[in-house]
Amino acid sequence: MKLRSLFRPLVIAGIAACSTAQAAPLLLSDYAVTGPATTVRFANLTPRLNGQLNAGGFHSSLTGSSDPALQNFVSWCIDIFQPAKLGVTVNDYTQVTLAQYGSLSAERGAMLGNLASIAYDQALNNSVSSAAFQLAVWEIVNETSHNLDLSKNTFKAWGATDGSLALAQQWLNALPQQQTRFGFDIFASATAQDVIRFYELPKPPLAAATAESVPEPGALALIALAGVAAFATRRRRALPV
């Protein structure tokens, strides 16, 4: 979490004690996409931090989980203030809700879902797309203004020469589109980077009214016959005697 104080471990422990939070020993084994790592420079204003990061999703697994979806998945960093401990199972991760996480507003959570709806189909195509998706996530999570622009404002990133910055900005520019294809899980730690896992939501069933409003073929035939009979009756009544 973006809580830079002596109280951070206490906050994480408090979350873990909540009935809806789940302990989640998490392993980030490696980067999810093979290829040259995209390294970027960044500057964050609030809290202030400058540095260098490798951008991309992580191969991840939740130790001991009986859910196949959590035994092998891709996660993305949402915490630039702590290290990613690749190849080590970190036991103090806790699976939390957006409300419990506290460092992200509902608006920013919706933006993350929209970003995945727009771009996740491409995010794992290659190392450039993976880096671009990670950069866009960082911008949404860390930028405090309403202008999501990686080149300025309270979170800035630069230095990548592989096209990932331009692709990330293209996706960010498309965010006004309101799509809800994806949800996400958050895994928070007091000692390692907090990460997020995106998953595609089930498609909503067709409205029952749609099926009910279309008559079956037999009903259509009966309606047609009734119409012909009514027409013939009116015609007979109109003939002179």
Coordinates of C-alpha atoms in Angstrom, one line a residue:
M1 CA 0.0 0.0 0.0
K2 CA 1.0 3.6 -0.5
L3 CA 1.3 4.1 3.3
R4 CA 4.8 5.4 4.0
S5 CA 5.0 5.4 7.8
L6 CA 5.8 3.3 10.8
F7 CA 2.2 2.4 11.0
R8 CA 2.1 0.5 7.7
P9 CA 2.7 -3.0 9.3
L10 CA -0.1 -2.3 11.8
V11 CA -2.5 -1.3 9.0
I12 CA -1.8 -4.5 7.0
A13 CA -2.2 -6.6 10.1
G14 CA -5.5 -4.9 10.8
I15 CA -6.7 -5.7 7.3
A16 CA -5.6 -9.3 7.7
A17 CA -7.7 -9.6 10.8
C18 CA -10.9 -8.6 8.9
S19 CA -13.3 -11.4 8.3
T20 CA -13.4 -10.7 4.5
A21 CA -9.7 -10.6 4.1
Q22 CA -7.8 -13.7 3.2
A23 CA -4.2 -14.6 4.0
A24 CA -2.4 -15.2 0.7
P25 CA 1.2 -16.5 0.6
L26 CA 2.2 -15.2 -2.9
L27 CA 5.0 -16.2 -5.2
L28 CA 6.1 -13.9 -8.0
S29 CA 8.3 -16.3 -9.9
D30 CA 9.4 -14.1 -12.9
Y31 CA 8.2 -11.7 -15.5
A32 CA 5.2 -13.0 -17.4
V33 CA 6.4 -12.3 -20.9
T34 CA 9.8 -13.2 -22.3
G35 CA 11.8 -10.6 -24.0
P36 CA 14.0 -7.6 -23.1
A37 CA 12.9 -5.9 -19.9
T38 CA 11.6 -2.4 -20.3
T39 CA 13.3 -0.1 -17.9
V40 CA 11.9 3.4 -17.2
R41 CA 12.8 6.3 -15.1
F42 CA 10.0 7.8 -13.0
A43 CA 9.2 10.7 -10.7
N44 CA 6.4 10.7 -8.2
L45 CA 5.4 13.8 -6.4
T46 CA 3.0 12.6 -3.7
P47 CA 4.7 10.8 -1.9
R48 CA 7.9 12.1 -3.4
L49 CA 10.0 9.4 -5.0
N50 CA 12.3 9.2 -8.0
G51 CA 13.9 6.1 -9.4
Q52 CA 14.1 3.4 -12.0
L53 CA 11.8 0.5 -12.5
N54 CA 11.4 -2.5 -14.8
A55 CA 7.8 -2.6 -16.2
G56 CA 5.8 -5.7 -16.9
G57 CA 3.5 -8.3 -15.4
F58 CA 4.6 -11.1 -13.1
H59 CA 4.1 -14.9 -13.3
S60 CA 2.3 -15.4 -10.0
S61 CA 0.8 -18.2 -7.8
L62 CA -1.0 -18.3 -4.5
T63 CA 0.6 -21.0 -2.4
G64 CA -1.9 -23.6 -1.2
S65 CA -4.9 -22.2 -3.1
S66 CA -7.5 -24.7 -4.3
D67 CA -8.7 -22.3 -6.9
P68 CA -7.1 -23.1 -10.3
A69 CA -7.3 -19.4 -11.3
L70 CA -5.1 -18.5 -8.4
Q71 CA -2.6 -21.2 -8.9
N72 CA -1.2 -19.7 -12.0
F73 CA -2.0 -16.1 -13.0
V74 CA -0.4 -12.8 -14.0
S75 CA -0.2 -9.9 -11.5
W76 CA 0.8 -6.3 -11.9
C77 CA 2.5 -3.9 -9.5
I78 CA 0.4 -1.2 -7.9
D79 CA 3.1 -0.2 -5.3
I80 CA 6.2 1.5 -6.6
F81 CA 7.4 2.2 -3.0
Q82 CA 8.5 -1.4 -2.1
P83 CA 10.6 -4.0 -3.9
A84 CA 9.2 -6.9 -6.0
K85 CA 10.6 -10.1 -4.4
L86 CA 10.9 -12.3 -7.5
G87 CA 11.4 -16.0 -6.8
V88 CA 10.5 -15.8 -3.1
T89 CA 7.2 -16.7 -1.5
V90 CA 6.1 -13.8 0.6
N91 CA 3.9 -15.0 3.4
D92 CA 2.4 -11.7 4.6
Y93 CA 0.3 -10.9 1.5
T94 CA -3.4 -10.5 2.2
Q95 CA -6.1 -10.6 -0.4
V96 CA -8.2 -7.5 0.1
T97 CA -11.1 -5.6 -1.5
L98 CA -10.8 -2.2 -3.0
A99 CA -12.6 -0.7 0.0
Q100 CA -10.2 -2.4 2.4
Y101 CA -7.1 -1.4 0.4
G102 CA -7.7 2.3 1.1
S103 CA -5.0 3.7 -1.3
L104 CA -7.3 3.6 -4.3
S105 CA -10.6 5.5 -4.7
A106 CA -13.6 3.8 -6.3
E107 CA -13.1 6.1 -9.3
R108 CA -9.5 4.8 -9.8
G109 CA -10.7 1.3 -9.3
A110 CA -13.2 1.8 -12.1
M111 CA -10.4 3.2 -14.3
L112 CA -8.3 0.1 -13.7
G113 CA -11.3 -2.1 -14.7
N114 CA -11.8 0.0 -17.8
L115 CA -8.1 -0.2 -18.7
A116 CA -8.2 -4.0 -18.6
S117 CA -11.4 -4.0 -20.7
I118 CA -9.7 -1.9 -23.3
A119 CA -6.2 -3.3 -23.3
Y120 CA -5.8 -6.6 -21.5
D121 CA -6.4 -8.7 -24.6
Q122 CA -3.1 -7.2 -25.9
A123 CA -1.2 -6.9 -22.6
L124 CA 0.5 -10.2 -22.8
N125 CA 1.2 -10.3 -26.5
N126 CA 4.9 -9.3 -26.1
S127 CA 7.2 -7.5 -23.7
V128 CA 6.4 -4.0 -25.1
S129 CA 2.6 -4.5 -24.5
S130 CA 3.3 -5.9 -21.1
A131 CA 5.4 -2.9 -20.2
A132 CA 2.8 -0.5 -21.6
F133 CA 0.0 -2.1 -19.5
Q134 CA 2.1 -1.8 -16.4
L135 CA 2.9 1.8 -17.1
A136 CA -0.8 2.6 -17.6
V137 CA -1.6 0.9 -14.3
W138 CA 1.1 3.0 -12.5
E139 CA -0.3 6.2 -14.0
I140 CA -3.8 5.4 -12.8
V141 CA -2.7 4.4 -9.3
N142 CA -0.2 7.2 -8.7
E143 CA -1.4 10.2 -10.6
T144 CA -3.4 12.6 -8.3
S145 CA -4.8 14.9 -11.0
H146 CA -7.6 14.0 -13.5
N147 CA -5.2 14.3 -16.4
L148 CA -3.7 10.9 -17.1
D149 CA -0.5 11.9 -18.9
L150 CA 2.7 9.9 -18.4
S151 CA 4.8 12.9 -19.5
K152 CA 3.7 15.3 -16.8
N153 CA 1.8 16.1 -13.6
T154 CA 2.3 14.2 -10.3
F155 CA 3.5 10.9 -11.8
K156 CA 5.8 10.9 -14.8
A157 CA 7.7 8.1 -16.6
W158 CA 10.3 8.4 -19.4
G159 CA 13.4 6.8 -20.9
A160 CA 11.8 3.7 -22.6
T161 CA 12.7 3.6 -26.3
D162 CA 10.6 0.5 -27.3
G163 CA 7.3 2.2 -27.8
S164 CA 5.7 1.1 -24.5
L165 CA 5.2 4.7 -23.3
A166 CA 3.3 5.7 -26.4
L167 CA 1.2 2.6 -26.3
A168 CA 0.4 3.1 -22.6
Q169 CA -0.6 6.7 -23.3
Q170 CA -2.9 5.5 -26.2
W171 CA -4.7 3.2 -23.8
L172 CA -5.0 5.9 -21.1
N173 CA -6.4 8.3 -23.7
A174 CA -9.2 5.8 -24.4
L175 CA -10.3 5.5 -20.8
P176 CA -13.5 7.6 -21.0
Q177 CA -15.0 4.5 -22.7
Q178 CA -17.0 2.8 -20.0
Q179 CA -16.5 -0.9 -20.2
T180 CA -16.9 -3.5 -17.5
R181 CA -15.5 -6.7 -18.9
F182 CA -12.9 -7.1 -16.1
G183 CA -12.8 -7.2 -12.3
F184 CA -9.7 -7.5 -10.2
D185 CA -8.2 -8.8 -6.9
I186 CA -5.7 -6.9 -4.8
F187 CA -2.9 -8.6 -2.8
A188 CA -1.3 -6.3 -0.2
S189 CA 1.9 -6.8 1.7
A190 CA 3.8 -4.9 4.4
T191 CA 7.2 -6.0 3.0
A192 CA 6.8 -6.4 -0.8
Q193 CA 5.1 -4.7 -3.7
D194 CA 1.3 -4.7 -3.6
V195 CA 0.0 -6.3 -6.8
I196 CA -3.3 -6.6 -8.7
R197 CA -4.8 -9.5 -10.6
F198 CA -7.3 -8.9 -13.4
Y199 CA -9.9 -11.4 -14.4
E200 CA -12.7 -11.4 -17.1
L201 CA -16.2 -11.1 -15.7
P202 CA -18.8 -13.6 -16.8
K203 CA -21.1 -12.4 -19.6
P204 CA -24.5 -11.3 -18.3
P205 CA -27.4 -13.6 -19.4
L206 CA -29.8 -12.2 -22.0
A207 CA -32.8 -10.5 -20.6
A208 CA -35.7 -12.9 -20.1
A209 CA -38.0 -10.4 -21.7
T210 CA -36.0 -10.8 -25.0
A211 CA -37.0 -14.4 -25.3
E212 CA -40.5 -13.9 -24.1
S213 CA -41.2 -11.1 -26.6
V214 CA -40.5 -13.4 -29.6
P215 CA -43.4 -15.8 -30.4
E216 CA -42.6 -19.4 -31.3
P217 CA -43.2 -20.5 -34.9
G218 CA -46.5 -22.3 -34.0
A219 CA -47.8 -19.2 -32.3
L220 CA -46.9 -17.1 -35.4
A221 CA -48.9 -19.5 -37.6
L222 CA -52.0 -19.2 -35.3
I223 CA -51.8 -15.4 -35.3
A224 CA -51.6 -15.4 -39.1
L225 CA -54.7 -17.7 -39.4
A226 CA -56.7 -15.6 -37.0
G227 CA -55.9 -12.5 -39.1
V228 CA -57.0 -14.2 -42.3
A229 CA -60.3 -15.4 -40.7
A230 CA -61.0 -11.9 -39.3
F231 CA -60.4 -10.4 -42.7
A232 CA -62.7 -12.9 -44.4
T233 CA -65.5 -12.2 -41.8
R234 CA -65.3 -8.5 -42.4
R235 CA -65.4 -9.0 -46.1
R236 CA -68.5 -11.1 -46.0
R237 CA -70.3 -8.6 -43.9
A238 CA -69.5 -5.8 -46.4
L239 CA -71.0 -7.7 -49.4
P240 CA -74.5 -6.5 -50.5
V241 CA -77.4 -9.0 -50.0

